[in-house]
Short mmCIF file of C-alpha atoms in Angstrom, two decimals:
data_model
loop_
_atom_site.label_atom_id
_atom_site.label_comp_id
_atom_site.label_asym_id
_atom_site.label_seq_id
_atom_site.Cartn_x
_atom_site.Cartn_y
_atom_site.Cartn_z
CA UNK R 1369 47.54 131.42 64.75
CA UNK R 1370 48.00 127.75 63.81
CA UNK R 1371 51.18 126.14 63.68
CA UNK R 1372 52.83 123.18 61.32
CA UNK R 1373 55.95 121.52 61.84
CA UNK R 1374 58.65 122.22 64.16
CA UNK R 1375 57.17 124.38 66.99
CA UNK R 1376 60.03 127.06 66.85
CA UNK R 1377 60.02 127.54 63.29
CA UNK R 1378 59.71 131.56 62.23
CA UNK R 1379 58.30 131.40 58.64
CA UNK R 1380 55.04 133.09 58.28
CA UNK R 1381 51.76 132.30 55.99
CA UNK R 1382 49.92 135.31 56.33
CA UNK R 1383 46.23 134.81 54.76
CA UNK R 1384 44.67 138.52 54.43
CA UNK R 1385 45.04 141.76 52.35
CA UNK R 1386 48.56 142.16 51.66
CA UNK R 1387 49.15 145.99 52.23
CA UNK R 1388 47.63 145.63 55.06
CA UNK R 1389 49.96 142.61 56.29
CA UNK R 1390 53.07 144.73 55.04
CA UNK R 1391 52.24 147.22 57.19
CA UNK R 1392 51.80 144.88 60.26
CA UNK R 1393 54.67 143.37 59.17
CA UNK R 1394 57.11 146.50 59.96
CA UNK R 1395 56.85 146.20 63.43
CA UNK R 1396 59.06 142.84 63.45
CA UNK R 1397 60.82 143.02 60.42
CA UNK R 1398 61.74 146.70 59.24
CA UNK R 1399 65.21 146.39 57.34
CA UNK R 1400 65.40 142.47 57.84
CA UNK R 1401 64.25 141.02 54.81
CA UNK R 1402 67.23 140.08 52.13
CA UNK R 1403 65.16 139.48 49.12
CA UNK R 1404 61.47 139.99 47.91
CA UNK R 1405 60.07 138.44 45.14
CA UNK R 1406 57.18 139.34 43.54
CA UNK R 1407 54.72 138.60 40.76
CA UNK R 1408 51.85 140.77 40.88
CA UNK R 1409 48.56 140.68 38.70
CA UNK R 1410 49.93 141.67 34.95
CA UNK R 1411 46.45 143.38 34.33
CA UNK R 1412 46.03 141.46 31.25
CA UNK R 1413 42.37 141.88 31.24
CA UNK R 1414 41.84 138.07 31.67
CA UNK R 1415 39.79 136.29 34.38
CA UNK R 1416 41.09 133.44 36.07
CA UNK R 1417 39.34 130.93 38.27
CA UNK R 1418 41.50 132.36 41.58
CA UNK R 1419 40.99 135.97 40.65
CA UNK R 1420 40.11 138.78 37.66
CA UNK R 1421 43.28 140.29 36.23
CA UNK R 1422 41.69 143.36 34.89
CA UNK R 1423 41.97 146.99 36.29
CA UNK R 1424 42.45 150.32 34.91
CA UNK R 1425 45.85 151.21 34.23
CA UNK R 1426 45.74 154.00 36.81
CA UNK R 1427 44.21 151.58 39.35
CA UNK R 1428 46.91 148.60 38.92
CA UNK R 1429 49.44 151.65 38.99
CA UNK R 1430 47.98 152.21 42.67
CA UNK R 1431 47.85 149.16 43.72
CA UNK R 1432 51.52 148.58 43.23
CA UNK R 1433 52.51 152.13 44.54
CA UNK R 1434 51.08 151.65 47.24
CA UNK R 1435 52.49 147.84 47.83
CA UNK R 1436 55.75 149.07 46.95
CA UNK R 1437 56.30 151.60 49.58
CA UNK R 1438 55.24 149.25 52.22
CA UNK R 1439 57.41 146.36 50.86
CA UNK R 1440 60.46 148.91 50.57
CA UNK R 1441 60.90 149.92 55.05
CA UNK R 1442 60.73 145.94 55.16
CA UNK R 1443 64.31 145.25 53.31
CA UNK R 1444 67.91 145.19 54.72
CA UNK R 1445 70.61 147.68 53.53
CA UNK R 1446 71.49 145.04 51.57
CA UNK R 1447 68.20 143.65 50.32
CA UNK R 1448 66.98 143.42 46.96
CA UNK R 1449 63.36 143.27 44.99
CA UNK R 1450 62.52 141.09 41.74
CA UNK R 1451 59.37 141.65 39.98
CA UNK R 1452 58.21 139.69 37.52
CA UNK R 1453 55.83 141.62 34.55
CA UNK R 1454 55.06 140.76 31.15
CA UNK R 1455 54.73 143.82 28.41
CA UNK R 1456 51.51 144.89 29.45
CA UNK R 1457 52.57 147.09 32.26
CA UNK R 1458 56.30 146.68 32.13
CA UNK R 1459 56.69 150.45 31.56
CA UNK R 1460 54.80 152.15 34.19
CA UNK R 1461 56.40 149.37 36.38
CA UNK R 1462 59.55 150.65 35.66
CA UNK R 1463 58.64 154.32 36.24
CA UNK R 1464 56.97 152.89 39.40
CA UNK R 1465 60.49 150.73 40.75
CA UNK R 1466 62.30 154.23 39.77
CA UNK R 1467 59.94 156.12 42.01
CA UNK R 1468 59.84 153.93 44.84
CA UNK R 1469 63.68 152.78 45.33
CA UNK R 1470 65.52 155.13 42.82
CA UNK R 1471 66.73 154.65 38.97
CA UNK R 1472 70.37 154.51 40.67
CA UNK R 1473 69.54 151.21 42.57
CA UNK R 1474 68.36 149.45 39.38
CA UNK R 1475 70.40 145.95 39.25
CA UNK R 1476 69.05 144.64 35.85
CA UNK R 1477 65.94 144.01 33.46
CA UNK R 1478 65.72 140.12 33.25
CA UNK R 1479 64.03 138.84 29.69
CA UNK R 1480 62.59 135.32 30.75
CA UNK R 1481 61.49 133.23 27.47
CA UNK R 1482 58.90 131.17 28.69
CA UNK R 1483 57.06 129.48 25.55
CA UNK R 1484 57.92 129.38 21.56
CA UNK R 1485 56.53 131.15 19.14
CA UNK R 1486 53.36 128.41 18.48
CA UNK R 1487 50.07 127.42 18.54
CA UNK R 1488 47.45 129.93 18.70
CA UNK R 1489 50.25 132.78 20.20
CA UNK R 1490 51.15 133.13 16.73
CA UNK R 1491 48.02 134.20 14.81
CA UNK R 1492 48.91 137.93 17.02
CA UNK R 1493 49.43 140.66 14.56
CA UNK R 1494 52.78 141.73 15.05
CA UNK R 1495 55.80 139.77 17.21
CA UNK R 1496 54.49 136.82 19.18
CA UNK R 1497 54.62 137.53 22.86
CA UNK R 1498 56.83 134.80 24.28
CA UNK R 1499 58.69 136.40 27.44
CA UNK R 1500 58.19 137.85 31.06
CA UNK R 1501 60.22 140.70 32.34
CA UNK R 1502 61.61 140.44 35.97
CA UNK R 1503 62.74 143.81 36.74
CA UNK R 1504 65.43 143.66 39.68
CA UNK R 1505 66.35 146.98 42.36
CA UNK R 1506 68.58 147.23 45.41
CA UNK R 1507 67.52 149.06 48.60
CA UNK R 1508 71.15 150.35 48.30
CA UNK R 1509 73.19 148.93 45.32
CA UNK R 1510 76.35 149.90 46.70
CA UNK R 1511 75.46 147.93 49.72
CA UNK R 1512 73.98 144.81 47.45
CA UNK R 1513 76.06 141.78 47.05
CA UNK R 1514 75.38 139.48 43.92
CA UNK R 1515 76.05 135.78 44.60
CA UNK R 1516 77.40 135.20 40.96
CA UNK R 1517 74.82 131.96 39.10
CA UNK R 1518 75.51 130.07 36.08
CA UNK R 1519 73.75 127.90 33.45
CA UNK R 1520 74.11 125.31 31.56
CA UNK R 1521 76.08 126.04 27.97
CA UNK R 1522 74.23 125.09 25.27
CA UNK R 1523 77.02 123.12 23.19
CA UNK R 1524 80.44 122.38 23.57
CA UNK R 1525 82.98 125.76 23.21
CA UNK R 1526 85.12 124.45 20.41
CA UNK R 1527 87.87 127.05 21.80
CA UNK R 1528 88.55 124.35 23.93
CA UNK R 1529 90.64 121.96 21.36
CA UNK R 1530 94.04 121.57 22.97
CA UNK R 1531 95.00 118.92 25.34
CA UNK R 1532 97.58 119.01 28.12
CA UNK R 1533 99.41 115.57 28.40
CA UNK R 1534 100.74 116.57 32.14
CA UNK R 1535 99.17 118.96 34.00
CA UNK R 1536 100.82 118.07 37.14
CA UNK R 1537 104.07 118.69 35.92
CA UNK R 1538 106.25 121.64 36.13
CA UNK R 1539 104.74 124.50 33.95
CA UNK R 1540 108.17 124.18 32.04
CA UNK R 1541 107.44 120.90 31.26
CA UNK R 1542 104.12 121.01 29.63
CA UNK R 1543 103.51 119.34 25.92
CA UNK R 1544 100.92 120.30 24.03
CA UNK R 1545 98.49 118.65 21.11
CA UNK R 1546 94.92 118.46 19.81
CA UNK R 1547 92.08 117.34 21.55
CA UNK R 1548 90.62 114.92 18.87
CA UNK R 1549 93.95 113.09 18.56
CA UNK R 1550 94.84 112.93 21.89
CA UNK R 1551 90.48 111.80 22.64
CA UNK R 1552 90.86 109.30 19.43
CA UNK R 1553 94.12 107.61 20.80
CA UNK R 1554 93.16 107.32 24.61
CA UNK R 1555 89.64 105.68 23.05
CA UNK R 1556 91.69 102.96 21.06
CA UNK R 1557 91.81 104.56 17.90
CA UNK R 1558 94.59 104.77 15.71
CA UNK R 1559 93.77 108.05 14.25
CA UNK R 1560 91.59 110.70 14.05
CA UNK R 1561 90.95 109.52 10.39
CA UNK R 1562 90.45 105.66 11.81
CA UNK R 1563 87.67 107.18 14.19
CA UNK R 1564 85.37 108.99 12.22
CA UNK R 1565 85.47 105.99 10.28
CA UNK R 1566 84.47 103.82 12.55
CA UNK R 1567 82.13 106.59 14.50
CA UNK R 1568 80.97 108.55 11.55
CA UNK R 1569 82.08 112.23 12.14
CA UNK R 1570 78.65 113.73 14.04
CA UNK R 1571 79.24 111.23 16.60
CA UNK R 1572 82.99 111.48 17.05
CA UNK R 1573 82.36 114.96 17.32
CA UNK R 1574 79.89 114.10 20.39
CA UNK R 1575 82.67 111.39 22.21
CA UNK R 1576 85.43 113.59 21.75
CA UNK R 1577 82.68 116.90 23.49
CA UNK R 1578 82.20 113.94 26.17
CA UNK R 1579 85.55 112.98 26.72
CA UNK R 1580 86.91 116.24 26.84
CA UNK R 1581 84.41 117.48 29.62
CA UNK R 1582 85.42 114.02 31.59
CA UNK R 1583 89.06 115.01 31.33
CA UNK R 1584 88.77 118.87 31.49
CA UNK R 1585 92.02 119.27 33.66
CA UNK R 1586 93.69 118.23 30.53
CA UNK R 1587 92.00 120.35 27.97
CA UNK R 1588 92.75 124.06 27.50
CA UNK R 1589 92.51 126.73 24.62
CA UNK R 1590 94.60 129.51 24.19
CA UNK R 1591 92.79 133.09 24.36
CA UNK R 1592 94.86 136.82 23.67
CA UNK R 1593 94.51 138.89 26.61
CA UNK R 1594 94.03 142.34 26.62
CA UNK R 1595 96.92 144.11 26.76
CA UNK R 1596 96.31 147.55 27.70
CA UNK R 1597 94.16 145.77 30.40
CA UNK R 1598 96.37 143.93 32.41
CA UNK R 1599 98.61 144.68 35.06
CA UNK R 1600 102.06 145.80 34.54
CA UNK R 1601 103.36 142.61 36.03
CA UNK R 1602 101.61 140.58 34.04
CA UNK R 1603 102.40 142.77 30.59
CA UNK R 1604 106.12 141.89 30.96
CA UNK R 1605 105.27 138.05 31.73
CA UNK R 1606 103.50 138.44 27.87
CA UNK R 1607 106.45 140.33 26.47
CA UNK R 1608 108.56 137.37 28.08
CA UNK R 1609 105.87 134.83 26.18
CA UNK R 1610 105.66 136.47 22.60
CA UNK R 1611 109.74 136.66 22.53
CA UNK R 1612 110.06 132.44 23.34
CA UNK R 1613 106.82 131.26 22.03
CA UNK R 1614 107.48 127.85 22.66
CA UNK R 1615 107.93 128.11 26.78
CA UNK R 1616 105.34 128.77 29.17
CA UNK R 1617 105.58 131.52 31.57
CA UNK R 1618 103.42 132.15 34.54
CA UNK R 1619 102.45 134.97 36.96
CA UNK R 1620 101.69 133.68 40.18
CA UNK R 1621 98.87 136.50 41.65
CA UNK R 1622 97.81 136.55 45.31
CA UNK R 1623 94.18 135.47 46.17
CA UNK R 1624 93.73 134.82 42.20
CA UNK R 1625 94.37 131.98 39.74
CA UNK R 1626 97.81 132.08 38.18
CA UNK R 1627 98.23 134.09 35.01
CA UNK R 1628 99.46 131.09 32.62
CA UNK R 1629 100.46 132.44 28.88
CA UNK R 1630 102.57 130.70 26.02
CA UNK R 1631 103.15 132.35 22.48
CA UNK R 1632 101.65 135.62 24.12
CA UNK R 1633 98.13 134.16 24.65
CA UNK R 1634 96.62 132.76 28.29
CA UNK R 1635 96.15 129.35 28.78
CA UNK R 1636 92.95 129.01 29.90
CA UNK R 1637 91.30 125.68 31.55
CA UNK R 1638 87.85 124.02 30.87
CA UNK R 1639 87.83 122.61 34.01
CA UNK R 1640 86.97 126.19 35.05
CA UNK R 1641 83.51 125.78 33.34
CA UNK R 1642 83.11 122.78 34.29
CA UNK R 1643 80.85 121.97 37.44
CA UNK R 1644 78.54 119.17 38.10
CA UNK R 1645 74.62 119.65 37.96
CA UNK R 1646 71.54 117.45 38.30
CA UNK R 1647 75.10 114.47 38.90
CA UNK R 1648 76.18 115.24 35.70
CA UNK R 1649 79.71 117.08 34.36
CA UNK R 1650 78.40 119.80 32.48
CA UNK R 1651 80.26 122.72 30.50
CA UNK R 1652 78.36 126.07 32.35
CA UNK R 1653 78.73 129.51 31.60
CA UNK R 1654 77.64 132.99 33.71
CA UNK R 1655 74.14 133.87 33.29
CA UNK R 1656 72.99 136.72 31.69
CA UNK R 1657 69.99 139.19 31.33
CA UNK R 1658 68.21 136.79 28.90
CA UNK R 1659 67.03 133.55 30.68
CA UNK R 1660 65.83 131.19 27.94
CA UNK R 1661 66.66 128.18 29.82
CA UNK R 1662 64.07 127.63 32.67
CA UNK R 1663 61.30 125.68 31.13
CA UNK R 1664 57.63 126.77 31.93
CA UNK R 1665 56.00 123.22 30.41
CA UNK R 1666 56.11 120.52 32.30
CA UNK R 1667 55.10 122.82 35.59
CA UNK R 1668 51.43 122.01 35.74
CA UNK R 1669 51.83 119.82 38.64
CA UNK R 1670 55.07 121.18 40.38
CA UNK R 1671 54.37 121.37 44.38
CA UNK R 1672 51.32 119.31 44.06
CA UNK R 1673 49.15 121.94 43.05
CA UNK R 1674 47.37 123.50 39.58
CA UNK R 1675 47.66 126.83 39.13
CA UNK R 1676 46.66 127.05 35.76
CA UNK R 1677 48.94 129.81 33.47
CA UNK R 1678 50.00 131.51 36.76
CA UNK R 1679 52.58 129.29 38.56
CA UNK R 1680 56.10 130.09 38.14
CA UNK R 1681 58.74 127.24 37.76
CA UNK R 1682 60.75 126.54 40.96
CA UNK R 1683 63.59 126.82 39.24
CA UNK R 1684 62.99 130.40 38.36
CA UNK R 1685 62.36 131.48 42.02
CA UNK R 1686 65.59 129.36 43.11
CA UNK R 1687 67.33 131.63 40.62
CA UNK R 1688 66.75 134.69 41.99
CA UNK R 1689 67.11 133.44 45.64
CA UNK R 1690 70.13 132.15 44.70
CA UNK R 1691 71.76 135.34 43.35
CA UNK R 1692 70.11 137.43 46.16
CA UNK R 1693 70.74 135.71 49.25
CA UNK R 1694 72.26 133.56 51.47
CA UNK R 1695 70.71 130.16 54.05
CA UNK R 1696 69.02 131.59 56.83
CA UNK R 1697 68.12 135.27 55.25
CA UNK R 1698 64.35 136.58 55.11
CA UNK R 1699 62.76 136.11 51.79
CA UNK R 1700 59.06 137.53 51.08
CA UNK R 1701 56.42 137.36 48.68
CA UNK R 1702 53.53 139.50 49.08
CA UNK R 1703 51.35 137.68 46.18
CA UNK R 1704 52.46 134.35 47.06
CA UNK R 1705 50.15 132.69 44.50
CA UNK R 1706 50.14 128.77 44.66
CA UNK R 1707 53.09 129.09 47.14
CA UNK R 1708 55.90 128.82 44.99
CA UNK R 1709 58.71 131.40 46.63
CA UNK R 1710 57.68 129.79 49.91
CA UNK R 1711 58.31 126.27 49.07
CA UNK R 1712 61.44 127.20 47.40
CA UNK R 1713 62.98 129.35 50.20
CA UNK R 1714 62.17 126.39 52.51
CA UNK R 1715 63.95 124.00 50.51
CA UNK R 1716 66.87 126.30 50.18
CA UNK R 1717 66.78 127.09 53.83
CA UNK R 1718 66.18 130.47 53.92
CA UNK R 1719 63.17 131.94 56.22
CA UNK R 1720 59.91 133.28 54.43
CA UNK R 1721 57.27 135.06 54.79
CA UNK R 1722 54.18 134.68 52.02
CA UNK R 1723 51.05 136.63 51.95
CA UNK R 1724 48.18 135.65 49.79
CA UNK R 1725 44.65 136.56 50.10
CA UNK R 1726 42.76 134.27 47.81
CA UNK R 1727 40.80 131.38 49.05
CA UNK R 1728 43.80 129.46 47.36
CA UNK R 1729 46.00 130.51 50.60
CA UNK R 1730 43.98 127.64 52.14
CA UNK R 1731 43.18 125.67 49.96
CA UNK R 1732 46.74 125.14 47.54
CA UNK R 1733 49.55 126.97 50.02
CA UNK R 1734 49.13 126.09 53.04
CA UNK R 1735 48.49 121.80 52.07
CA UNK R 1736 51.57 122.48 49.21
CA UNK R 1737 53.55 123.69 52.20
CA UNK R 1738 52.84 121.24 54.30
CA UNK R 1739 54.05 118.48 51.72
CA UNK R 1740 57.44 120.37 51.82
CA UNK R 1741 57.77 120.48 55.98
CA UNK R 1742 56.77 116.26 55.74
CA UNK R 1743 59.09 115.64 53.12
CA UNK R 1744 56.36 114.53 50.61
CA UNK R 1745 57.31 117.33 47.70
CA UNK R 1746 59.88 115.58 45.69
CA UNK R 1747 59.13 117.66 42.64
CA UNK R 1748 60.46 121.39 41.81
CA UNK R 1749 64.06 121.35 43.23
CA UNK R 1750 64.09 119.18 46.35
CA UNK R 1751 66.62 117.35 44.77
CA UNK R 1752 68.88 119.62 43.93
CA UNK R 1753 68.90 121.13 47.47
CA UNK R 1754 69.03 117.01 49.38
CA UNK R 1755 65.68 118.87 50.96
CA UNK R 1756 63.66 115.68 52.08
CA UNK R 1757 61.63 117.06 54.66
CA UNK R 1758 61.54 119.06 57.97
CA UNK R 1759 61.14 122.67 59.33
CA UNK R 1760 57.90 124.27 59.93
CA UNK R 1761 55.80 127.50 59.31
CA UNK R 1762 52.82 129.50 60.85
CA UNK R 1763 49.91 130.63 59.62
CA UNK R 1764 48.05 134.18 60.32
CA UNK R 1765 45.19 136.13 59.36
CA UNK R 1766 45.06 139.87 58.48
CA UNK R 1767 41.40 141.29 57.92
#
């Protein structure tokens, strides 16, 4: 066993068969890792320069079986798998994640758009193939805890057209108008009318988006809650609201944000959607099962290496590490690929463990890897984790 790095570190590159290495593996590490990630061969037929994707359906469907119940003795109570699988096997996958860890532990089916419909994709018969599917279980879904991630909101939410003037002062006290003319006046217009003059209305449109998101302590919109939803408390603050439409009323709630209403409608904040990303104040919203926002161009190079049509972004991977657990947890990826969950996990500080047993474990993972321990990988998200270098990993062989 060689070492890179800081002597002490515990992450693992395991070189060899991977059932077999899952199975070595549960000596150390039964019911200690938080999150696997995997993206098995899709048995797409296709032959690649690193290996031949093309098996029998009832062979692939062994493969993974038999993966599958090695990988599941590894994870914690609270651990979770991702899979990634385009349509090709998708449903016996399924049927095969139902076996293994049980329908009742399945989290979510994850539609990742990763090209547009062009080129020569769209001279298929039928819909053009455009998406993976990342198919996500819990060893125990009661015991699975879901680190809530966001994304970035495509366009302003025009909802959002009311400004505060004083925020700070007593909720009694608050004076309401619109957005544009309170964004037109503090930008040294007279009017709204004088600014789209001067701006032309697309682009006043775009400075008042700006401004607003700038000043989002300010800026509100008004939303009617749902009243057979609510508590009783907060039904009589509403019934307060609707009969003096013109005060505002507020229900202070332990360990929760105030419950703010005027006219019978919450107030509601776009500073709450507001966070900064990449050093930049951007309007986000909660992710869903559809992820059309992680771009697959531009990856060719990521980490240093080519992995040509196979790599996943880093982005993707910190996505799912992100949701499904926490600095310092286990991570694992038994078909580590070009490396990708490995670097990724390091840069997030979790500990990993990545088995590959391609030539490639040598000759992309282990040298991408060692760019990310010396600090040299500034592509893929090193910046948005400050990761500039350090750590260290081992490397094994399984026969």
């Amino acid at each position: 066993m060689r070492r890179h790095g800081h002597a002490g570190a515990e992450n693992l590159l395991v070189h060899g068969d991977n059932l077999a290495a899952l199975l070595a593996l549960r000596a150390n590490f039964d019911g200690k890792i938080r999150c696997a990630y995997l993206d098995p061969p899709f048995n797409t037929g296709r032959k690649f320069a690193e290996y031949t994707d093309s098996r029998t359906s009832d062979a692939w469907v062994s493969m993974m079986r038999s993966r599958l119940l090695a990988l599941a003795p590894l994870l914690a109570s609270d651990g979770s798998v991702f899979v990634e699988i385009d349509d090709t096997e998708l449903a016996r996958l399924t049927l095969l994640m139902d076996e293994v860890f049980g329908a009742k532990n399945h989290i979510s089916t994850i539609t990742i758009v990763r090209s547009a419909p062009t080129g020569h994709k769209a001279q298929n018969r039928g819909p053009v193939h455009v998406s993976d599917f990342l198919l996500a279980y819990a060893k125990d879904k009661k015991n699975w805890r879901y680190h809530p991630q966001v994304r970035v909101r495509c366009g302003y939410d025009s909802a959002y057209g009311t400004w505060l003037d004083n925020p700070d002062a007593p909720h009694a006290c608050w004076t309401f108008r619109p957005l544009r003319t309170a964004a037109c006046k503090e930008l040294g217009h007279a009017s709204v009318r004088d600014a789209a003059r001067a701006l032309g209305a697309r682009e006043l449109a775009h400075v008042v988006e700006r401004f607003a998101i700038d000043h989002a302590g300010h800026v509100v919109r008004f939303a009617q809650p749902r009243y057979e939803a609510i508590a009783r408390a907060a039904q009589r603050i509403v019934d307060r609201s609707r009969a003096e439409p013109s005060c505002v009323f507020v229900h202070e709630r332990e360990g929760r944000p105030p419950f703010i209403v005027r006219g019978g409608n919450r107030i509601l904040f776009l500073k709450d959607k507001v966070q900064s990303v990449d050093g930049e104040n951007v309007i986000v919203e909660p992710i869903t099962n559809v992820w059309d926002d992680v771009k697959f161009q531009g990856i060719a190079r990521e980490g240093g290496v080519v992995f040509s049509r196979n790599k996943k972004p880093e982005r993707l991977v910190a996505r799912v590490l992100a949701m499904a657990s926490e600095p310092g947890d286990w991570v694992i990826d038994p078909f580590l690929g070009s490396g990708t969950t490995a670097a990724v996990a390091h840069k997030m500080g979790r500990r990993w463990i990545g088995i590959e047993s391609g030539d490639h474990c040598e000759t992309l993972c282990e040298p991408r890897l060692l760019r990310v321990v010396r600090g040299d990988d500034e592509t893929g998200v090193s910046a948005s984790f400050g990761f500039e270098g350090g750590g260290g990993f081992a490397v094994a062989h399984v026969v």
